[in-house]
Backbone as JSON, one array per atom type, in Angstrom:
{
  "sequence": "XXXXXXXXXXXXXXXXXXXXXXXXXXXXXXXXXXXXXXXXXXXXXXXXXXXXXXXXXXXXXXXXXXXXXXXXXXXXXXXXXXXXXXXXXXXXXXXXXXXXXXXXXXXXXXXXXXXXXXXXXXXXXXXXXXXXXXXXXXXXXXXXXXXXXXXXXXXXXXXXXXXXXXXXXXXXXXXXXXXXXXXXXXXXXXXXXXXXXXXXXXXXXXXXXXXXXX",
  "N": [[15.62, -14.13, -14.89], [17.03, -16.45, -15.32], [15.93, -19.13, -17.21], [13.58, -21.86, -16.63], [14.32, -24.25, -17.83], [17.46, -25.68, -18.79], [19.76, -23.76, -20.65], [21.51, -24.1, -23.76], [24.77, -23.26, -24.37], [26.07, -21.49, -27.21], [28.1, -22.91, -29.83], [29.82, -21.96, -32.09], [32.27, -21.96, -34.34], [32.89, -20.01, -36.16], [32.39, -17.69, -34.93], [34.37, -17.12, -33.18], [36.82, -16.72, -34.38], [38.2, -19.03, -35.15], [39.49, -20.01, -32.94], [40.84, -22.48, -30.72], [38.98, -24.34, -28.52], [39.36, -24.87, -24.98], [37.84, -26.67, -23.66], [35.02, -28.73, -24.48], [31.71, -27.56, -25.39], [28.92, -28.57, -23.52], [25.59, -29.61, -22.91], [24.13, -27.72, -20.37], [26.55, -27.05, -19.24], [28.49, -24.26, -18.42], [30.76, -21.95, -19.52], [32.88, -20.12, -17.45], [34.21, -17.15, -16.02], [36.22, -15.02, -14.05], [36.97, -11.63, -13.46], [38.61, -8.37, -13.54], [37.15, -5.63, -14.97], [38.36, -3.43, -17.56], [37.98, -0.22, -18.43], [38.37, 1.25, -21.4], [39.79, 4.29, -22.19], [39.66, 7.08, -24.52], [42.26, 7.95, -25.07], [43.75, 5.7, -24.47], [42.94, 3.96, -26.47], [43.99, 5.38, -28.58], [46.72, 4.98, -28.15], [46.77, 2.23, -28.58], [46.18, 2.23, -31.25], [48.59, 2.91, -32.32], [50.37, 0.98, -31.35], [49.35, -1.57, -32.23], [49.4, -1.66, -35.19], [52.18, -1.6, -35.49], [53.01, -3.97, -34.23], [51.76, -5.71, -35.97], [53.36, -5.6, -38.2], [55.19, -7.51, -37.69], [53.64, -9.76, -37.04], [51.16, -10.26, -38.98], [48.57, -11.32, -38.62], [47.54, -10.59, -36.18], [44.89, -9.51, -34.07], [42.86, -6.93, -32.78], [41.72, -6.79, -29.39], [38.3, -6.98, -28.43], [37.22, -6.12, -26.05], [38.45, -5.16, -22.78], [40.26, -6.44, -19.98], [41.35, -7.69, -16.73], [42.34, -10.75, -15.75], [41.12, -12.78, -13.06], [40.74, -15.37, -12.66], [41.06, -18.66, -14.07], [39.44, -19.91, -17.05], [36.62, -21.69, -16.3], [34.34, -24.49, -15.92], [30.96, -24.36, -15.13], [28.1, -26.0, -13.82], [24.74, -25.31, -14.79], [22.9, -24.88, -12.65], [24.57, -24.15, -10.61], [25.45, -21.59, -10.97], [24.28, -19.18, -9.82], [24.63, -19.68, -6.96], [27.45, -19.75, -6.98], [28.14, -17.13, -7.84], [27.04, -15.69, -5.7], [28.67, -16.59, -3.62], [31.09, -15.49, -4.45], [30.46, -12.74, -4.23], [30.15, -12.54, -1.45], [32.76, -13.07, -0.62], [34.31, -10.94, -1.64], [33.22, -8.7, -0.61], [34.26, -6.94, 1.32], [36.42, -5.71, 0.16], [38.5, -2.98, -0.77], [38.45, -0.39, -3.28], [41.14, 0.13, -5.63], [44.18, 1.56, -7.0], [46.02, 0.84, -9.97], [48.85, 0.17, -12.12], [49.49, -0.54, -15.49], [51.9, -1.03, -17.57], [53.92, -2.38, -18.84], [54.96, -3.97, -21.66], [54.19, -7.22, -22.72], [54.44, -10.59, -23.91], [52.17, -13.21, -24.25], [51.01, -16.64, -24.05], [48.27, -18.96, -24.27], [47.72, -21.89, -22.19], [47.77, -24.13, -23.82], [49.19, -23.28, -25.95], [47.9, -22.44, -28.24], [46.99, -19.95, -28.78], [48.16, -16.61, -28.96], [48.99, -13.64, -27.19], [49.3, -10.09, -27.06], [50.13, -8.09, -24.42], [49.64, -5.72, -21.66], [51.44, -5.6, -18.82], [50.78, -5.59, -15.3], [52.43, -3.35, -13.2], [52.3, -1.98, -10.84], [50.23, -2.44, -8.0], [50.05, -5.1, -7.91], [50.01, -6.65, -5.55], [47.45, -6.19, -4.46], [45.88, -7.35, -6.45], [46.69, -10.01, -6.13], [45.62, -10.52, -3.61], [42.89, -10.39, -4.18], [42.68, -12.58, -5.95], [43.26, -14.63, -4.18], [40.91, -14.78, -2.67], [39.05, -15.37, -4.69], [40.06, -17.84, -5.47], [39.42, -19.36, -3.22], [36.68, -19.6, -3.46], [36.61, -21.04, -5.84], [37.76, -23.45, -4.97], [35.81, -24.25, -3.18], [33.79, -24.97, -4.92], [34.96, -27.02, -6.2], [36.66, -26.42, -8.4], [39.17, -25.41, -10.83], [41.9, -23.57, -9.58], [43.6, -20.32, -9.76], [46.65, -19.39, -11.57], [49.88, -20.26, -10.22], [51.96, -18.33, -10.02], [50.96, -15.61, -10.93], [50.81, -13.37, -13.77], [49.48, -10.46, -13.93], [47.53, -8.77, -16.31], [46.54, -6.67, -19.1], [45.14, -7.78, -21.94], [45.81, -6.84, -25.26], [45.77, -7.5, -27.97], [45.37, -10.4, -30.11], [46.23, -13.61, -31.57], [45.81, -16.59, -33.53], [47.65, -19.53, -32.74], [51.17, -20.04, -31.82], [53.02, -17.33, -31.5], [55.25, -16.32, -30.32], [57.98, -16.33, -31.0], [58.22, -14.52, -33.12], [57.31, -12.17, -31.94], [58.59, -11.63, -29.51], [61.7, -10.24, -28.25], [63.15, -8.12, -30.57], [60.76, -6.89, -31.59], [59.19, -6.71, -29.25], [60.79, -4.97, -27.69], [60.62, -2.65, -29.25], [57.89, -2.11, -29.11], [57.67, -1.55, -26.39], [59.17, 0.79, -26.27], [57.51, 2.49, -27.72], [55.34, 2.7, -25.97], [56.63, 3.92, -23.78], [57.32, 6.39, -24.88], [54.94, 7.54, -25.53], [52.58, 10.16, -25.32], [51.89, 11.36, -22.09], [51.84, 8.77, -21.02], [52.35, 7.62, -18.53], [50.34, 8.59, -16.79], [48.13, 7.82, -18.29], [48.16, 5.0, -18.27], [47.61, 4.33, -15.72], [45.16, 3.12, -13.63], [41.89, 2.47, -12.12], [40.74, -0.15, -10.08], [37.57, -0.97, -9.74], [35.47, -2.71, -9.62], [34.52, -6.19, -9.6], [33.92, -8.66, -12.02], [31.89, -11.3, -13.15], [31.61, -13.59, -15.7], [29.4, -15.84, -17.04], [28.66, -18.13, -19.34], [26.42, -16.44, -21.31], [25.79, -14.57, -19.44], [26.28, -11.82, -17.24], [27.73, -10.7, -14.19], [28.12, -8.21, -11.8], [30.26, -7.03, -9.22], [30.67, -4.53, -7.12], [33.57, -2.92, -5.73], [34.42, -1.61, -2.48]],
  "CA": [[16.9, -14.06, -15.58], [17.39, -17.79, -15.76], [14.74, -19.93, -17.49], [13.49, -23.09, -15.87], [15.1, -25.29, -18.5], [18.84, -25.28, -19.0], [20.07, -23.31, -22.0], [22.74, -24.66, -24.31], [25.6, -22.21, -24.95], [26.41, -21.69, -28.61], [29.46, -23.33, -30.14], [29.98, -21.66, -33.5], [33.68, -21.59, -34.48], [33.03, -18.8, -36.98], [32.19, -16.52, -34.07], [35.54, -16.86, -32.34], [38.05, -16.62, -35.16], [38.91, -20.3, -35.3], [40.22, -20.38, -31.73], [40.63, -23.84, -30.24], [38.45, -24.32, -27.16], [40.06, -25.73, -24.04], [36.91, -27.72, -23.28], [33.86, -28.69, -25.38], [30.43, -27.19, -24.83], [27.96, -29.63, -23.31], [24.35, -29.07, -22.37], [24.17, -27.47, -18.93], [27.87, -26.57, -18.84], [28.65, -22.84, -18.74], [32.12, -21.42, -19.36], [32.8, -19.07, -16.44], [35.48, -16.42, -15.91], [36.16, -13.91, -13.1], [37.96, -10.66, -13.9], [38.4, -6.94, -13.3], [37.01, -4.97, -16.28], [39.15, -2.23, -17.81], [37.25, 0.68, -19.33], [39.38, 1.9, -22.23], [39.54, 5.69, -22.56], [40.03, 7.41, -25.89], [43.72, 8.03, -25.17], [44.24, 4.31, -24.47], [42.69, 3.44, -27.83], [44.97, 6.06, -29.44], [47.97, 4.24, -27.97], [46.61, 0.94, -29.23], [46.22, 2.5, -32.7], [50.0, 2.97, -32.71], [51.0, -0.3, -31.0], [48.9, -2.74, -33.0], [49.98, -1.73, -36.54], [53.61, -1.93, -35.41], [53.11, -5.41, -33.96], [51.3, -6.43, -37.16], [54.44, -5.71, -39.18], [55.86, -8.77, -37.35], [52.64, -10.83, -37.1], [50.01, -9.59, -39.6], [47.27, -11.88, -38.25], [47.1, -10.09, -34.88], [43.58, -8.85, -34.07], [42.61, -6.15, -31.56], [40.7, -7.29, -28.48], [37.07, -6.2, -28.48], [37.03, -5.56, -24.7], [39.69, -5.27, -22.03], [40.06, -6.85, -18.6], [42.46, -8.36, -16.06], [41.77, -12.01, -15.26], [41.32, -13.23, -11.68], [40.53, -16.82, -12.65], [41.07, -19.35, -15.35], [38.1, -20.22, -17.52], [36.21, -22.96, -15.71], [33.0, -24.91, -16.32], [29.97, -24.47, -14.06], [26.78, -26.48, -14.16], [23.79, -24.19, -14.81], [22.27, -24.62, -11.35], [25.56, -23.66, -9.65], [25.89, -20.24, -11.32], [23.88, -18.2, -8.81], [25.38, -19.89, -5.71], [28.85, -19.38, -7.22], [28.21, -15.67, -7.84], [26.79, -15.23, -4.32], [29.88, -16.88, -2.84], [32.06, -14.46, -4.85], [30.04, -11.47, -3.61], [30.46, -12.6, -0.01], [34.22, -13.05, -0.44], [34.95, -9.67, -2.02], [32.39, -7.6, -0.11], [35.0, -5.99, 2.16], [37.59, -5.2, -0.55], [38.52, -1.58, -1.16], [38.93, -0.05, -4.62], [42.56, 0.46, -5.6], [44.79, 1.98, -8.26], [47.07, -0.03, -10.5], [49.48, 0.62, -13.35], [49.84, -1.61, -16.43], [52.67, -0.3, -18.58], [55.02, -3.2, -19.35], [54.49, -4.82, -22.76], [54.61, -8.61, -22.53], [53.82, -11.54, -24.82], [51.61, -14.35, -23.52], [50.25, -17.66, -24.77], [47.46, -19.79, -23.38], [48.46, -23.09, -21.75], [47.89, -25.08, -24.93], [50.0, -22.61, -26.99], [47.1, -22.31, -29.45], [46.73, -18.54, -28.97], [49.18, -15.69, -28.47], [48.43, -12.34, -26.83], [50.15, -8.96, -26.69], [49.47, -7.51, -23.25], [50.31, -4.75, -20.79], [51.53, -6.24, -17.51], [50.67, -4.73, -14.12], [53.7, -3.08, -12.52], [51.95, -1.59, -9.47], [48.91, -2.97, -7.68], [50.13, -6.56, -7.99], [49.63, -7.25, -4.26], [45.99, -6.15, -4.34], [45.33, -8.38, -7.34], [46.93, -11.31, -5.49], [44.65, -10.66, -2.52], [41.61, -10.72, -4.8], [42.76, -13.95, -6.46], [43.2, -15.53, -3.04], [39.5, -14.97, -2.33], [38.41, -16.08, -5.81], [40.51, -19.24, -5.39], [38.67, -20.05, -2.16], [35.39, -19.95, -4.04], [36.87, -22.12, -6.79], [37.96, -24.69, -4.2], [34.51, -24.61, -2.61], [33.0, -25.59, -5.97], [35.81, -28.06, -6.79], [37.09, -25.92, -9.7], [40.59, -25.11, -10.94], [42.31, -22.26, -9.08], [44.4, -19.51, -10.69], [48.05, -19.79, -11.73], [50.69, -20.13, -9.01], [52.7, -17.07, -10.03], [50.26, -14.95, -12.04], [51.22, -12.08, -14.35], [48.23, -9.75, -14.2], [47.76, -7.97, -17.5], [45.45, -6.33, -20.01], [45.43, -8.22, -23.31], [45.5, -5.81, -26.26], [45.54, -8.13, -29.28], [45.6, -11.85, -30.06], [46.22, -14.34, -32.83], [45.84, -18.05, -33.41], [48.99, -20.12, -32.83], [52.25, -19.57, -30.95], [53.78, -16.33, -32.26], [56.24, -15.7, -29.42], [59.27, -16.17, -31.68], [58.19, -13.29, -33.93], [56.93, -10.98, -31.18], [59.54, -11.34, -28.44], [62.95, -9.71, -28.77], [63.16, -6.78, -31.17], [59.41, -6.34, -31.64], [58.8, -6.37, -27.88], [61.53, -3.77, -27.3], [60.07, -1.51, -29.99], [56.57, -1.81, -28.54], [57.88, -0.9, -25.1], [59.6, 2.16, -26.56], [56.31, 3.25, -28.11], [54.59, 2.98, -24.74], [57.4, 4.88, -22.99], [57.37, 7.7, -25.52], [53.59, 8.03, -25.8], [52.25, 11.32, -24.49], [51.18, 11.12, -20.82], [51.61, 7.33, -20.85], [52.35, 7.29, -17.1], [48.99, 8.85, -16.29], [47.19, 7.07, -19.11], [48.16, 3.58, -17.95], [47.25, 4.17, -14.31], [43.7, 2.95, -13.64], [41.25, 2.07, -10.87], [39.94, -1.38, -10.01], [36.37, -0.54, -9.01], [34.51, -3.8, -9.52], [34.86, -7.52, -10.11], [32.85, -9.13, -12.86], [31.87, -12.74, -13.45], [30.88, -13.93, -16.93], [29.09, -17.25, -17.11], [27.88, -18.22, -20.57], [26.12, -15.09, -21.8], [25.34, -13.79, -18.3], [27.32, -11.03, -16.57], [27.4, -10.3, -12.82], [29.09, -7.22, -11.33], [30.41, -6.9, -7.77], [31.47, -3.32, -6.87], [34.44, -2.86, -4.56], [34.01, -0.52, -1.57]],
  "C": [[17.33, -15.42, -16.11], [16.12, -18.61, -16.0], [14.76, -21.24, -16.73], [14.26, -24.22, -16.51], [16.5, -24.78, -18.77], [19.05, -24.88, -20.45], [21.37, -23.96, -22.45], [23.56, -23.53, -24.91], [25.95, -22.54, -26.4], [27.85, -22.16, -28.77], [29.66, -23.19, -31.64], [31.4, -21.15, -33.71], [33.87, -20.33, -35.31], [32.92, -17.55, -36.14], [33.39, -16.23, -33.19], [36.84, -17.05, -33.1], [38.84, -17.9, -35.3], [39.7, -20.7, -34.07], [39.86, -21.79, -31.29], [40.15, -23.78, -28.8], [39.24, -25.27, -26.26], [39.16, -26.83, -23.51], [35.67, -27.61, -24.17], [32.62, -28.19, -24.65], [29.55, -28.43, -24.68], [26.72, -28.99, -22.69], [24.45, -28.91, -20.85], [25.51, -27.03, -18.4], [28.07, -25.14, -19.32], [30.08, -22.4, -18.47], [32.05, -20.17, -18.48], [34.17, -18.47, -16.19], [35.27, -15.24, -14.96], [37.28, -12.93, -13.43], [37.63, -9.26, -13.4], [38.27, -6.28, -14.67], [37.89, -3.73, -16.36], [38.42, -1.4, -18.85], [38.27, 1.51, -20.12], [38.95, 3.33, -22.56], [40.04, 5.94, -23.98], [41.54, 7.42, -26.07], [44.35, 6.64, -25.19], [44.07, 3.7, -25.85], [43.63, 4.1, -28.83], [46.32, 5.36, -29.36], [47.9, 2.9, -28.7], [46.66, 1.09, -30.76], [47.65, 2.63, -33.22], [50.67, 1.6, -32.48], [50.64, -1.43, -31.95], [49.46, -2.77, -34.42], [51.46, -2.07, -36.53], [53.79, -3.43, -35.16], [52.7, -6.22, -35.18], [52.35, -6.48, -38.27], [55.25, -6.98, -38.92], [54.9, -9.96, -37.47], [51.35, -10.22, -37.65], [48.65, -10.09, -39.12], [46.79, -11.43, -36.87], [45.79, -9.3, -35.02], [43.39, -8.14, -32.73], [41.53, -6.82, -30.7], [39.47, -6.39, -28.57], [36.76, -5.53, -27.14], [38.27, -5.88, -23.89], [39.4, -5.61, -20.56], [41.36, -7.42, -18.03], [41.89, -9.59, -15.37], [42.11, -12.25, -13.79], [41.11, -14.73, -11.56], [40.84, -17.38, -14.02], [39.63, -19.51, -15.81], [37.74, -21.62, -17.03], [34.79, -23.27, -16.17], [32.12, -25.04, -15.1], [28.7, -25.13, -14.61], [25.8, -25.32, -13.98], [23.25, -23.86, -13.42], [23.25, -24.15, -10.29], [25.94, -22.2, -9.9], [25.54, -19.24, -10.22], [24.54, -18.44, -7.45], [26.85, -19.5, -5.82], [29.01, -17.86, -7.15], [27.98, -15.12, -6.44], [28.02, -15.46, -3.44], [30.97, -15.86, -3.17], [31.74, -13.13, -4.18], [30.4, -11.44, -2.14], [31.96, -12.46, 0.24], [34.84, -11.68, -0.67], [34.24, -8.46, -1.44], [33.18, -6.54, 0.65], [36.19, -5.36, 1.43], [37.43, -3.74, -0.95], [38.93, -1.45, -2.63], [40.42, 0.31, -4.53], [43.03, 0.88, -6.98], [45.83, 0.95, -8.69], [47.63, 0.59, -11.77], [49.82, -0.6, -14.19], [50.57, -0.97, -17.6], [53.86, -1.08, -19.14], [54.49, -4.14, -20.43], [55.05, -6.23, -22.57], [53.82, -9.51, -23.48], [53.39, -12.78, -24.03], [51.08, -15.39, -24.51], [49.32, -18.33, -23.76], [48.23, -21.09, -23.1], [48.7, -24.07, -22.89], [48.75, -24.54, -26.07], [49.24, -22.5, -28.32], [46.73, -20.85, -29.73], [47.85, -17.72, -28.35], [48.54, -14.32, -28.24], [49.55, -11.32, -26.63], [49.44, -8.25, -25.55], [50.3, -6.44, -22.57], [50.27, -5.31, -19.37], [51.44, -5.2, -16.39], [52.03, -4.59, -13.45], [53.5, -2.47, -11.13], [50.5, -1.96, -9.22], [48.88, -4.49, -7.68], [49.65, -7.23, -6.69], [48.12, -7.28, -4.08], [45.33, -7.18, -5.25], [45.54, -9.78, -6.75], [45.93, -11.57, -4.37], [43.27, -11.03, -3.07], [41.59, -12.16, -5.3], [42.67, -14.96, -5.33], [41.75, -15.82, -2.64], [38.75, -15.71, -3.44], [38.79, -17.56, -5.77], [39.74, -20.02, -4.33], [37.3, -20.47, -2.66], [35.56, -21.1, -5.03], [37.02, -23.46, -6.06], [36.64, -25.19, -3.62], [33.65, -25.35, -3.63], [33.81, -26.64, -6.75], [36.23, -27.7, -8.22], [38.58, -25.57, -9.66], [40.89, -23.7, -10.43], [43.22, -21.56, -10.09], [45.84, -19.99, -10.7], [48.85, -19.48, -10.47], [51.39, -18.79, -8.92], [52.13, -16.19, -11.15], [50.92, -13.65, -12.49], [49.93, -11.36, -14.75], [48.46, -8.78, -15.36], [46.47, -7.68, -18.24], [45.86, -6.83, -21.39], [44.94, -7.17, -24.3], [45.11, -6.41, -27.6], [45.88, -9.61, -29.16], [45.69, -12.4, -31.48], [46.22, -15.82, -32.54], [47.29, -18.52, -33.55], [49.97, -19.5, -31.85], [53.15, -18.64, -31.74], [54.86, -15.66, -31.4], [57.56, -15.42, -30.13], [59.32, -14.87, -32.47], [58.03, -12.04, -33.07], [57.91, -10.64, -30.06], [60.85, -10.85, -29.05], [62.78, -8.32, -29.33], [61.77, -6.14, -31.18], [58.96, -5.88, -30.26], [59.5, -5.1, -27.4], [60.96, -2.53, -27.98], [58.69, -1.12, -29.46], [56.7, -1.11, -27.2], [58.34, 0.55, -25.27], [58.42, 3.04, -26.95], [55.5, 3.64, -26.89], [55.31, 4.07, -23.93], [57.39, 6.29, -23.55], [55.99, 8.3, -25.79], [53.23, 9.14, -24.82], [51.42, 10.94, -23.27], [50.93, 9.63, -20.55], [51.57, 6.93, -19.38], [50.96, 7.46, -16.51], [47.97, 7.98, -16.99], [47.05, 5.63, -18.65], [48.0, 3.3, -16.46], [45.73, 4.14, -14.24], [43.2, 2.52, -12.26], [40.53, 0.74, -11.04], [38.75, -1.07, -9.12], [35.34, -1.64, -8.86], [35.13, -5.1, -10.01], [33.66, -7.97, -10.93], [33.0, -10.63, -13.08], [31.02, -12.93, -14.7], [30.67, -15.43, -16.94], [28.16, -17.46, -18.29], [27.67, -16.83, -21.13], [25.59, -14.18, -20.7], [26.52, -13.08, -17.64], [26.83, -10.62, -15.17], [28.5, -9.36, -12.34], [29.07, -7.13, -9.81], [31.28, -5.68, -7.48], [32.36, -3.49, -5.65], [34.07, -1.61, -3.74], [34.76, 0.78, -1.9]]
}
C-alpha cells in the first residue's frame, strides 16, 4: 500500500477551487484528518437541492460539498513514516466505542480559522456527548504524536456547501432563518436528519483508513 520511497502529495490550486491552504505541501508531509463519514441518502440530497439554491440567492458562489462528514480533528501534517503508527494508535483508542445515533438539524454558518472559507452546515443537536468522547480519544493520539488537538468547544456539524472568503455577513441573519425554516418544513426532516455513527475514518494524503465502531 505504501511504496518504499516517499510520495509527494499534489498541490494543484485548480483542483481545490482556489482555496488557500493552511500549510504548504512539502515532500514527505501528508495532510491528515480524522472524521465520521456521513452517507447521504437520496432524501438528504433532495433537501440540499432546496437549501443550496436558496442560499445561493444570497451568496451565488456557494458550491455543494462533494462528500459529507463530521470532523473529529483539525487538519494536521504527518510525516509519511508516521501514518501507519498513527492509524494503529487511533484503532486502539476507539476499539471499544459503541455505534450511536445523532441528529444534525440546526443550520449554522462556519468559517475556517483564517476566515478564507465559509461553510453552510447542519449542527449536531443530539449525540454531542458521544462526539466529545470520541474527540477526547483522538486528541490523546494527537498529543502522542505532538500534533494539534481539536477545538476547545467544538460545534460538530455536516458541511453542506462552501465558498472562498468570509461570507458570514450575507448568510447569517435573514438567510440563516429562512434556511432553518426550510429544514423544519421539509417532509420527514426529523427522521431524515437522524443518522448513525458507525465508523471513524482517517484520511492521510490520498490514503483512507476505516475503523468500525462496535
